[in-house]
């Protein structure tokens, strides 16, 4: 079975502070990991995928297979980063995404 | 790229009637689409996986006769809520997977707000 855990439902930081949203997963094979973001009243958007090893809007995430983690990081948070963030996992080809419960990030001025 | 649309964006219907929601991939082809429900301040709950040209696969506890899914082409999947009841009121979201991309990422529609009176 595959599972995604986001231990923090709420996370609040000040503008300019570093932010880390935690994600741990359980899956016995080779997963593909994603971060999705949902801004207020907007659709869910793909933010990052681990296979791309990219930085989007200043966010990065590294897959740590030893710790089964895929934490999302940004060195300097901005107010516009305030949103709901979901970590998701896909197992074998064609299988559905498994989502974590989400972390609501609030960046205070 | 990878844009998914849904229609309608919101709908109000009377109890006992049926409602059809369309999900379209606008700039890519999708052999697989997914239908979710999202409750306020909660994560997405997968209802079913829609496969082009074949029957949908429903998650446990989802009534296939109530939530009819048709994936007739590589760019269109429809969800029909039959004999709707107030408890079916929810936010329905579809997603689609690009058949030509290596990644298993899903691209999401904006959602449809269904209110059953």
CSV table of C-alpha atoms in Angstrom, one decimal:
chain,number,residue,atom,x,y,z
A,1,UNK,CA,0.0,0.0,0.0
A,2,UNK,CA,1.2,3.5,-0.6
A,3,UNK,CA,0.8,6.3,1.8
A,4,UNK,CA,1.7,10.0,2.1
A,5,UNK,CA,2.0,11.8,5.3
A,6,UNK,CA,2.2,15.5,5.8
A,7,UNK,CA,2.6,16.0,9.6
A,8,UNK,CA,1.8,19.7,9.7
A,9,UNK,CA,-1.7,20.8,8.8
A,10,UNK,CA,-0.8,24.4,9.4
A,11,UNK,CA,2.5,26.2,9.0
A,12,UNK,CA,3.0,29.9,9.6
A,13,UNK,CA,6.2,31.8,8.9
A,14,UNK,CA,7.2,35.4,8.4
A,15,UNK,CA,8.1,36.9,5.0
A,16,UNK,CA,11.7,36.4,4.2
A,17,UNK,CA,12.1,33.4,6.5
A,18,UNK,CA,13.0,29.9,5.3
A,19,UNK,CA,10.2,27.5,5.0
A,20,UNK,CA,10.1,23.7,4.9
A,21,UNK,CA,7.0,21.6,4.3
A,22,UNK,CA,7.5,18.0,5.3
A,23,UNK,CA,6.4,15.0,3.4
A,24,UNK,CA,7.0,11.4,4.2
A,25,UNK,CA,5.9,8.4,2.2
A,26,UNK,CA,5.6,4.7,2.2
A,27,UNK,CA,5.9,2.7,-0.9
A,28,UNK,CA,7.8,-0.5,-1.6
A,29,UNK,CA,8.8,0.2,-5.2
A,30,UNK,CA,10.1,3.2,-7.1
A,31,UNK,CA,7.6,6.1,-6.6
A,32,UNK,CA,7.3,9.3,-8.5
A,33,UNK,CA,6.8,12.2,-6.0
A,34,UNK,CA,5.0,15.5,-6.6
A,35,UNK,CA,4.2,18.7,-4.9
A,36,UNK,CA,0.9,20.4,-5.8
A,37,UNK,CA,-0.2,23.8,-4.7
A,38,UNK,CA,-3.7,25.2,-4.4
A,39,UNK,CA,-4.0,29.0,-4.0
A,40,UNK,CA,-7.2,30.4,-2.6
A,41,UNK,CA,-10.2,29.7,-5.0
A,42,UNK,CA,-7.9,28.3,-7.7
A,43,UNK,CA,-7.4,24.8,-9.1
A,44,UNK,CA,-4.7,22.4,-7.9
A,45,UNK,CA,-1.5,23.1,-9.8
A,46,UNK,CA,1.6,21.0,-10.2
A,47,UNK,CA,4.5,22.7,-8.5
A,48,UNK,CA,7.3,20.2,-8.6
A,49,UNK,CA,8.1,16.6,-9.6
A,50,UNK,CA,11.1,14.8,-8.2
A,51,UNK,CA,12.2,13.4,-11.6
A,52,UNK,CA,12.7,17.0,-13.0
A,53,UNK,CA,14.9,18.2,-10.1
A,54,UNK,CA,13.8,21.7,-10.9
A,55,UNK,CA,13.2,24.8,-8.9
A,56,UNK,CA,9.9,26.5,-9.4
A,57,UNK,CA,9.0,29.8,-7.7
A,58,UNK,CA,12.1,29.4,-5.6
A,59,UNK,CA,10.9,26.0,-4.2
A,60,UNK,CA,13.0,22.9,-4.3
A,61,UNK,CA,12.4,19.3,-3.1
A,62,UNK,CA,14.8,16.5,-2.9
A,63,UNK,CA,13.7,12.8,-2.8
A,64,UNK,CA,15.5,11.1,0.1
A,65,UNK,CA,14.9,7.4,-0.4
A,66,UNK,CA,16.7,6.5,2.8
A,67,UNK,CA,14.4,8.6,4.9
A,68,UNK,CA,11.4,8.1,2.5
A,69,UNK,CA,10.9,11.9,2.5
A,70,UNK,CA,10.3,14.6,-0.1
A,71,UNK,CA,10.3,17.8,1.8
A,72,UNK,CA,9.5,21.1,0.1
A,73,UNK,CA,11.8,24.0,0.8
A,74,UNK,CA,12.2,27.7,0.0
A,75,UNK,CA,15.0,29.8,1.5
A,76,UNK,CA,13.0,33.1,1.6
A,77,UNK,CA,9.2,32.8,1.8
A,78,UNK,CA,7.0,35.4,0.2
A,79,UNK,CA,3.4,36.4,1.0
A,80,UNK,CA,2.2,35.1,-2.3
A,81,UNK,CA,3.4,31.7,-1.3
A,82,UNK,CA,0.5,31.4,1.1
A,83,UNK,CA,-1.6,28.4,-0.1
A,84,UNK,CA,-2.4,24.8,0.5
A,85,UNK,CA,0.4,22.4,-0.4
A,86,UNK,CA,-0.2,18.8,-1.2
A,87,UNK,CA,2.5,16.1,-1.5
A,88,UNK,CA,1.5,13.3,-3.8
A,89,UNK,CA,2.9,9.9,-4.8
A,90,UNK,CA,2.4,7.7,-7.9
A,91,UNK,CA,3.4,4.1,-7.8
A,92,UNK,CA,3.5,2.0,-10.8
A,93,UNK,CA,2.7,3.3,-14.2
A,94,UNK,CA,-1.0,4.1,-14.5
A,95,UNK,CA,-1.7,4.0,-10.8
A,96,UNK,CA,-3.6,6.8,-9.1
A,97,UNK,CA,-2.0,9.6,-7.2
A,98,UNK,CA,-2.0,9.3,-3.4
A,99,UNK,CA,-2.3,12.6,-1.7
A,100,UNK,CA,-1.2,13.7,1.7
A,101,UNK,CA,-3.7,15.7,3.8
A,102,UNK,CA,-2.1,18.9,2.9
A,103,UNK,CA,-0.3,21.7,4.7
A,104,UNK,CA,-1.8,25.2,4.8
A,105,UNK,CA,1.1,27.6,4.6
A,106,UNK,CA,0.6,31.2,5.7
A,107,UNK,CA,3.3,33.7,5.1
A,108,UNK,CA,2.9,36.8,7.3
A,109,UNK,CA,4.1,40.2,6.4
B,1,UNK,CA,0.4,23.6,-21.7
B,2,UNK,CA,-1.5,20.8,-20.0
B,3,UNK,CA,-4.7,22.6,-19.5
B,4,UNK,CA,-7.8,20.8,-18.3
B,5,UNK,CA,-11.3,22.4,-18.4
B,6,UNK,CA,-14.5,21.5,-16.6
B,7,UNK,CA,-18.0,22.4,-17.5
B,8,UNK,CA,-20.1,23.6,-15.8
B,9,UNK,CA,-18.2,25.4,-13.1
B,10,UNK,CA,-21.2,25.3,-10.8
B,11,UNK,CA,-24.7,23.8,-11.0
B,12,UNK,CA,-27.8,23.7,-8.9
B,13,UNK,CA,-30.2,20.9,-9.4
B,14,UNK,CA,-33.3,19.4,-7.7
B,15,UNK,CA,-33.2,16.2,-5.7
B,16,UNK,CA,-33.9,13.2,-8.0
B,17,UNK,CA,-32.5,14.8,-11.2
B,18,UNK,CA,-29.3,13.9,-13.0
B,19,UNK,CA,-26.4,16.2,-13.7
B,20,UNK,CA,-23.6,15.7,-16.2
B,21,UNK,CA,-20.1,17.2,-15.7
B,22,UNK,CA,-17.6,17.4,-18.5
B,23,UNK,CA,-13.8,17.2,-18.2
B,24,UNK,CA,-11.7,18.1,-21.2
B,25,UNK,CA,-8.0,18.1,-21.8
B,26,UNK,CA,-7.5,21.1,-24.1
B,27,UNK,CA,-4.0,20.7,-25.4
B,28,UNK,CA,-3.0,17.1,-24.8
B,29,UNK,CA,-4.5,13.6,-25.1
B,30,UNK,CA,-5.4,11.7,-22.0
B,31,UNK,CA,-6.0,8.0,-22.0
B,32,UNK,CA,-6.5,8.2,-18.2
B,33,UNK,CA,-8.6,10.7,-16.3
B,34,UNK,CA,-9.5,10.8,-12.7
B,35,UNK,CA,-12.6,12.1,-10.8
B,36,UNK,CA,-12.3,13.4,-7.3
B,37,UNK,CA,-14.5,15.0,-4.6
B,38,UNK,CA,-13.1,17.6,-2.4
B,39,UNK,CA,-14.8,18.6,0.9
B,40,UNK,CA,-14.1,22.0,2.5
B,41,UNK,CA,-10.6,22.3,3.9
B,42,UNK,CA,-9.9,18.6,3.1
B,43,UNK,CA,-7.7,16.7,0.7
B,44,UNK,CA,-9.0,15.2,-2.5
B,45,UNK,CA,-10.9,11.9,-2.4
B,46,UNK,CA,-10.5,9.8,-5.5
B,47,UNK,CA,-13.8,8.5,-6.8
B,48,UNK,CA,-12.9,6.7,-10.0
B,49,UNK,CA,-10.3,6.3,-12.7
B,50,UNK,CA,-11.6,6.8,-16.2
B,51,UNK,CA,-9.9,4.9,-19.0
B,52,UNK,CA,-10.5,5.9,-22.6
B,53,UNK,CA,-12.5,3.2,-24.4
B,54,UNK,CA,-13.0,1.0,-21.4
B,55,UNK,CA,-15.0,0.9,-18.2
B,56,UNK,CA,-14.1,3.1,-15.3
B,57,UNK,CA,-12.5,1.8,-12.1
B,58,UNK,CA,-14.3,2.9,-9.0
B,59,UNK,CA,-12.9,3.3,-5.6
B,60,UNK,CA,-14.3,1.3,-2.7
B,61,UNK,CA,-17.5,2.7,-1.5
B,62,UNK,CA,-18.3,4.7,-4.6
B,63,UNK,CA,-21.6,3.6,-6.3
B,64,UNK,CA,-20.9,3.0,-10.0
B,65,UNK,CA,-24.6,3.2,-10.8
B,66,UNK,CA,-24.9,6.5,-9.2
B,67,UNK,CA,-21.8,8.1,-10.6
B,68,UNK,CA,-21.7,7.2,-14.2
B,69,UNK,CA,-18.4,7.8,-16.0
B,70,UNK,CA,-17.8,7.8,-19.7
B,71,UNK,CA,-14.5,8.4,-21.4
B,72,UNK,CA,-15.4,8.3,-25.0
B,73,UNK,CA,-12.4,10.1,-26.5
B,74,UNK,CA,-8.8,11.0,-25.7
B,75,UNK,CA,-9.9,14.5,-24.6
B,76,UNK,CA,-13.2,14.1,-22.9
B,77,UNK,CA,-14.5,12.3,-19.8
B,78,UNK,CA,-18.0,12.9,-18.3
B,79,UNK,CA,-19.3,12.2,-14.9
B,80,UNK,CA,-23.1,11.9,-14.5
B,81,UNK,CA,-24.5,12.1,-11.0
B,82,UNK,CA,-27.8,10.2,-11.3
B,83,UNK,CA,-30.8,10.7,-9.0
B,84,UNK,CA,-28.9,13.3,-7.1
B,85,UNK,CA,-29.5,13.9,-3.4
B,86,UNK,CA,-28.5,16.7,-1.1
B,87,UNK,CA,-25.6,14.5,0.2
B,88,UNK,CA,-24.1,14.5,-3.3
B,89,UNK,CA,-23.6,18.2,-3.0
B,90,UNK,CA,-19.8,18.7,-3.2
B,91,UNK,CA,-16.9,20.0,-5.2
B,92,UNK,CA,-16.1,17.6,-8.1
B,93,UNK,CA,-12.7,17.8,-9.6
B,94,UNK,CA,-11.2,16.0,-12.6
B,95,UNK,CA,-7.6,15.5,-13.6
B,96,UNK,CA,-6.0,14.0,-16.7
B,97,UNK,CA,-2.7,12.4,-17.4
B,98,UNK,CA,-0.8,13.3,-20.6
B,99,UNK,CA,-0.3,10.1,-22.6
B,100,UNK,CA,2.7,11.4,-24.3
B,101,UNK,CA,4.7,12.4,-21.2
B,102,UNK,CA,6.9,10.1,-19.3
B,103,UNK,CA,5.8,11.6,-16.0
B,104,UNK,CA,2.7,10.2,-14.1
B,105,UNK,CA,1.7,13.8,-13.2
B,106,UNK,CA,-2.0,14.7,-13.2
B,107,UNK,CA,-3.3,18.0,-14.5
B,108,UNK,CA,-6.3,19.3,-12.7
B,109,UNK,CA,-9.5,21.0,-13.8
B,110,UNK,CA,-10.9,24.0,-11.9
B,111,UNK,CA,-13.7,21.9,-10.4
B,112,UNK,CA,-17.5,21.9,-10.5
B,113,UNK,CA,-19.6,22.9,-7.5
B,114,UNK,CA,-22.7,20.8,-7.3
B,115,UNK,CA,-25.6,21.9,-5.1
B,116,UNK,CA,-28.6,19.6,-4.8
B,117,UNK,CA,-31.7,21.2,-3.3
